[in-house]
Amino acid sequence: MLSRLGRELRVMGQRYNGLKSLLTLLESPALKTFCQTSFDCERISSEVLHNFLNTSKPLADRVNEANTITAPIDNFILRSMYWDFAFPSLKVVEGLRSQPLFQKWFLWDSEESFTGFGLACYKTADNSMFDSGYSKELYGLHGKGEILVAKHLFLSFGHIQPRDVLSTGDLVLMKDPRDDGRGSLLVRRIGALPGEAVVSASDDSVSLELDSHEVWVMADNEDSGEALPADSRTFGPVDARHHVFGRVVYSIRSAADHSPVRNPSRRSRAMDGAMAPALDDHEIIQKFLDAYK
């Protein structure tokens, strides 16, 4: 699916991490289903390829035409990533939805420019993830009212397995499985990964093995005021493909007070390595703060 275009773009993808991600996404189960049921993606692929190879036109014109041709695919990807923009508390930077496909993907996860693509933020409504004993020291969290920025992990497209991008201890932004249509979100810690067994704290003879896409998530503040914690002890395992947006990478308290979130896994920190320096910029921080005006 879209293989001809993919082959032509791979050379350029050697420089841009975002373009590499796009190439694998084009072969994901979600995109294949979209192309089989909703749109003639092979026709789009041929048109884009023909457009790029037409060297009689300036490159800028070819890129603009490619953006126009691929708009249906871009719209599907964006709406899938951001849950159809149906969650009022999931905020994105202004202008994200109007950015053309190739602009977003060429610059995604690079240090050359910031577009806000692949990121979303959530303003914490309570202290359920803030334990006064260690949350600030371990993760760099500050509690209720801070804005947490999360990096999308593309789990919803089916080509990435949760174990490949998540580690125990990661903080994730996710849908509330108890949600009744209100668009509620949670920030929770990954307590166990697919294939691992969760053992009852009160009876070690009782255990639950997580399926290939399930994670066990935990709230860290037992004194948050709820009778039962709003985590997997209440609602059970979570299907990461349907519920996890991404890993929390940054905390914003104000324009002058902000810092990276320190996920304990070395692998996770390496995956997000370029993100924290890119976000540590006054203009970028202001973009996220403006989302709450």
GROMACS .gro file of C-alpha atoms in nm, residues 49-257:
model
  209
   49LEU     CA    1   0.502   1.038  -0.727
   50HIS     CA    2   0.436   1.187  -1.071
   51ASN     CA    3   0.425   1.532  -0.916
   52PHE     CA    4   0.757   1.491  -0.734
   53LEU     CA    5   0.933   1.357  -1.043
   54ASN     CA    6   0.819   1.653  -1.255
   55THR     CA    7   1.142   1.848  -1.217
   56SER     CA    8   1.025   2.118  -1.457
   57LYS     CA    9   0.841   2.270  -1.161
   58PRO     CA   10   1.013   2.435  -0.862
   59LEU     CA   11   1.039   2.205  -0.560
   60ALA     CA   12   0.820   2.436  -0.350
   61ASP     CA   13   0.540   2.408  -0.606
   62ARG     CA   14   0.571   2.030  -0.615
   63VAL     CA   15   0.553   2.007  -0.237
   64ASN     CA   16   0.245   2.233  -0.225
   65GLU     CA   17   0.069   2.022  -0.489
   66ALA     CA   18   0.161   1.704  -0.300
   67ASN     CA   19   0.011   1.851   0.016
   68THR     CA   20  -0.315   1.918  -0.169
   69ILE     CA   21  -0.328   1.569  -0.318
   70THR     CA   22  -0.259   1.396   0.015
   71ALA     CA   23  -0.503   1.606   0.219
   72PRO     CA   24  -0.753   1.316   0.271
   73ILE     CA   25  -0.480   1.090   0.408
   74ASP     CA   26  -0.343   1.370   0.623
   75ASN     CA   27  -0.688   1.439   0.766
   76PHE     CA   28  -0.739   1.071   0.850
   77ILE     CA   29  -0.401   1.046   1.024
   78LEU     CA   30  -0.453   1.365   1.222
   79ARG     CA   31  -0.804   1.276   1.339
   80SER     CA   32  -0.689   0.927   1.435
   81MET     CA   33  -0.400   1.065   1.636
   82TYR     CA   34  -0.608   1.322   1.823
   83TRP     CA   35  -0.923   1.113   1.874
   84ASP     CA   36  -1.126   1.321   1.627
   85PHE     CA   37  -1.050   1.629   1.839
   86ALA     CA   38  -1.347   1.524   2.053
   87PHE     CA   39  -1.175   1.572   2.391
   88PRO     CA   40  -1.198   1.936   2.504
   89SER     CA   41  -0.924   1.886   2.764
   90LEU     CA   42  -0.676   1.760   2.500
   91LYS     CA   43  -0.518   2.082   2.378
   92VAL     CA   44  -0.295   2.140   2.075
   93VAL     CA   45  -0.101   2.444   1.956
   94GLU     CA   46  -0.280   2.692   1.732
   95GLY     CA   47  -0.257   2.615   1.363
   96LEU     CA   48  -0.180   2.245   1.399
   97ARG     CA   49  -0.481   2.131   1.199
   98SER     CA   50  -0.399   2.361   0.907
   99GLN     CA   51  -0.037   2.248   0.866
  100PRO     CA   52   0.014   2.048   0.545
  101LEU     CA   53   0.120   1.684   0.567
  102PHE     CA   54   0.476   1.714   0.442
  103GLN     CA   55   0.554   2.016   0.658
  104LYS     CA   56   0.447   1.824   0.967
  105TRP     CA   57   0.631   1.503   0.885
  106PHE     CA   58   0.954   1.651   0.754
  107LEU     CA   59   0.997   1.843   1.079
  108TRP     CA   60   0.841   1.595   1.327
  109ASP     CA   61   1.091   1.492   1.595
  110SER     CA   62   1.363   1.715   1.455
  111GLU     CA   63   1.550   2.005   1.609
  112GLU     CA   64   1.517   2.220   1.297
  113SER     CA   65   1.175   2.364   1.369
  114PHE     CA   66   0.878   2.330   1.601
  115THR     CA   67   0.533   2.266   1.457
  116GLY     CA   68   0.352   2.116   1.757
  117PHE     CA   69   0.264   1.811   1.549
  118GLY     CA   70   0.248   1.490   1.751
  119LEU     CA   71   0.218   1.678   2.079
  120ALA     CA   72  -0.078   1.758   2.299
  121CYS     CA   73  -0.116   1.900   2.646
  122TYR     CA   74  -0.345   1.844   2.941
  123LYS     CA   75  -0.397   2.061   3.248
  124THR     CA   76  -0.411   1.839   3.554
  125ALA     CA   77  -0.740   1.868   3.742
  126ASP     CA   78  -0.634   1.697   4.065
  127ASN     CA   79  -0.339   1.555   4.257
  128SER     CA   80  -0.404   1.190   4.175
  129MET     CA   81  -0.058   1.164   4.015
  130PHE     CA   82   0.123   1.378   4.269
  131ASP     CA   83   0.267   1.209   4.575
  132SER     CA   84   0.435   1.467   4.796
  133GLY     CA   85   0.697   1.212   4.895
  134TYR     CA   86   0.854   1.150   4.556
  135SER     CA   87   0.663   1.278   4.250
  136LYS     CA   88   0.852   1.608   4.227
  137GLU     CA   89   1.191   1.457   4.301
  138LEU     CA   90   1.151   1.151   4.076
  139TYR     CA   91   0.945   1.283   3.783
  140GLY     CA   92   0.959   1.660   3.814
  141LEU     CA   93   0.583   1.686   3.866
  142HIS     CA   94   0.426   1.976   4.055
  143GLY     CA   95   0.065   1.871   4.107
  144LYS     CA   96  -0.276   2.011   4.032
  145GLY     CA   97  -0.290   2.285   3.770
  146GLU     CA   98   0.034   2.210   3.585
  147ILE     CA   99   0.017   2.164   3.207
  148LEU     CA  100   0.167   1.832   3.098
  149VAL     CA  101   0.283   1.793   2.739
  150ALA     CA  102   0.270   1.443   2.589
  151LYS     CA  103   0.436   1.301   2.279
  152HIS     CA  104   0.213   1.078   2.063
  153LEU     CA  105   0.326   0.713   2.035
  154PHE     CA  106   0.114   0.606   1.731
  155LEU     CA  107  -0.018   0.299   1.912
  156SER     CA  108  -0.365   0.350   1.765
  157PHE     CA  109  -0.246   0.268   1.411
  158GLY     CA  110  -0.159  -0.094   1.495
  159HIS     CA  111   0.196  -0.110   1.357
  160ILE     CA  112   0.369  -0.040   1.688
  161GLN     CA  113   0.346  -0.269   1.988
  162PRO     CA  114   0.313  -0.115   2.336
  163ARG     CA  115   0.622  -0.301   2.460
  164ASP     CA  116   0.828  -0.139   2.183
  165VAL     CA  117   0.764   0.218   2.297
  166LEU     CA  118   0.653   0.198   2.662
  167SER     CA  119   0.850   0.111   2.974
  168THR     CA  120   0.744   0.042   3.329
  169GLY     CA  121   0.733   0.370   3.517
  170ASP     CA  122   0.647   0.587   3.216
  171LEU     CA  123   0.389   0.859   3.270
  172VAL     CA  124   0.124   0.849   2.998
  173LEU     CA  125  -0.166   1.071   2.891
  174MET     CA  126  -0.469   0.851   2.828
  175LYS     CA  127  -0.845   0.836   2.791
  176ASP     CA  128  -1.033   0.762   3.111
  177PRO     CA  129  -1.181   0.411   3.055
  178ARG     CA  130  -1.472   0.509   3.282
  179ASP     CA  131  -1.557   0.799   3.052
  180ASP     CA  132  -1.927   0.828   2.971
  181GLY     CA  133  -1.886   1.058   2.673
  182ARG     CA  134  -1.755   1.361   2.862
  183GLY     CA  135  -1.411   1.337   2.703
  184SER     CA  136  -1.221   1.277   3.026
  185LEU     CA  137  -0.845   1.226   3.035
  186LEU     CA  138  -0.602   1.090   3.291
  187VAL     CA  139  -0.229   1.095   3.347
  188ARG     CA  140  -0.113   0.763   3.491
  189ARG     CA  141   0.203   0.563   3.548
  190ILE     CA  142   0.268   0.237   3.361
  191GLY     CA  143   0.276  -0.033   3.627
  192ALA     CA  144   0.300  -0.341   3.403
  193LEU     CA  145   0.342  -0.415   3.032
  194PRO     CA  146   0.185  -0.668   2.793
  195GLY     CA  147   0.269  -1.027   2.879
  196GLU     CA  148   0.350  -0.947   3.241
  197ALA     CA  149   0.152  -1.079   3.536
  198VAL     CA  150  -0.010  -0.849   3.791
  199VAL     CA  151  -0.033  -1.007   4.136
  200SER     CA  152  -0.294  -0.912   4.395
  201ALA     CA  153  -0.149  -0.717   4.686
  202SER     CA  154  -0.383  -0.890   4.929
  203ASP     CA  155  -0.355  -1.246   4.791
  204ASP     CA  156  -0.039  -1.344   4.601
  205SER     CA  157  -0.214  -1.654   4.468
  206VAL     CA  158  -0.435  -1.432   4.255
  207SER     CA  159  -0.272  -1.293   3.939
  208LEU     CA  160  -0.369  -1.158   3.599
  209GLU     CA  161  -0.157  -1.188   3.285
  210LEU     CA  162  -0.188  -0.892   3.052
  211ASP     CA  163  -0.273  -0.948   2.686
  212SER     CA  164  -0.047  -0.836   2.401
  213HIS     CA  165  -0.189  -0.482   2.390
  214GLU     CA  166  -0.280  -0.433   2.756
  215VAL     CA  167  -0.105  -0.221   3.016
  216TRP     CA  168  -0.168  -0.179   3.387
  217VAL     CA  169  -0.179   0.186   3.495
  218MET     CA  170  -0.147   0.333   3.843
  219ALA     CA  171  -0.233   0.655   4.025
  220ASP     CA  172   0.036   0.755   4.272
  221ASN     CA  173  -0.157   0.953   4.532
  222GLU     CA  174  -0.358   0.727   4.761
  223ASP     CA  175  -0.488   1.034   4.946
  224SER     CA  176  -0.647   1.205   4.644
  225GLY     CA  177  -0.991   1.191   4.805
  226GLU     CA  178  -1.144   0.915   4.593
  227ALA     CA  179  -1.280   0.605   4.769
  228LEU     CA  180  -1.104   0.388   4.512
  229PRO     CA  181  -0.809   0.499   4.299
  230ALA     CA  182  -0.895   0.581   3.939
  231ASP     CA  183  -0.651   0.332   3.795
  232SER     CA  184  -0.633  -0.032   3.687
  233ARG     CA  185  -0.722  -0.145   4.038
  234THR     CA  186  -1.062   0.009   3.965
  235PHE     CA  187  -1.117  -0.030   3.591
  236GLY     CA  188  -0.878  -0.314   3.512
  237PRO     CA  189  -0.619  -0.344   3.233
  238VAL     CA  190  -0.618  -0.084   2.957
  239ASP     CA  191  -0.588  -0.152   2.585
  240ALA     CA  192  -0.303   0.084   2.498
  241ARG     CA  193  -0.406   0.101   2.131
  242HIS     CA  194  -0.737   0.262   2.216
  243HIS     CA  195  -0.660   0.456   2.532
  244VAL     CA  196  -0.297   0.577   2.542
  245PHE     CA  197  -0.218   0.901   2.358
  246GLY     CA  198   0.147   0.923   2.447
  247ARG     CA  199   0.422   0.965   2.700
  248VAL     CA  200   0.438   1.279   2.915
  249VAL     CA  201   0.762   1.465   2.841
  250TYR     CA  202   0.727   1.820   2.978
  251SER     CA  203   0.564   2.015   3.260
  252ILE     CA  204   0.459   2.380   3.233
  253ARG     CA  205   0.358   2.590   3.533
  254SER     CA  206   0.404   2.935   3.378
  255ALA     CA  207   0.598   3.113   3.104
  256ALA     CA  208   0.895   3.135   3.339
  257ASP     CA  209   0.852   2.806   3.525
   0.00000   0.00000   0.00000
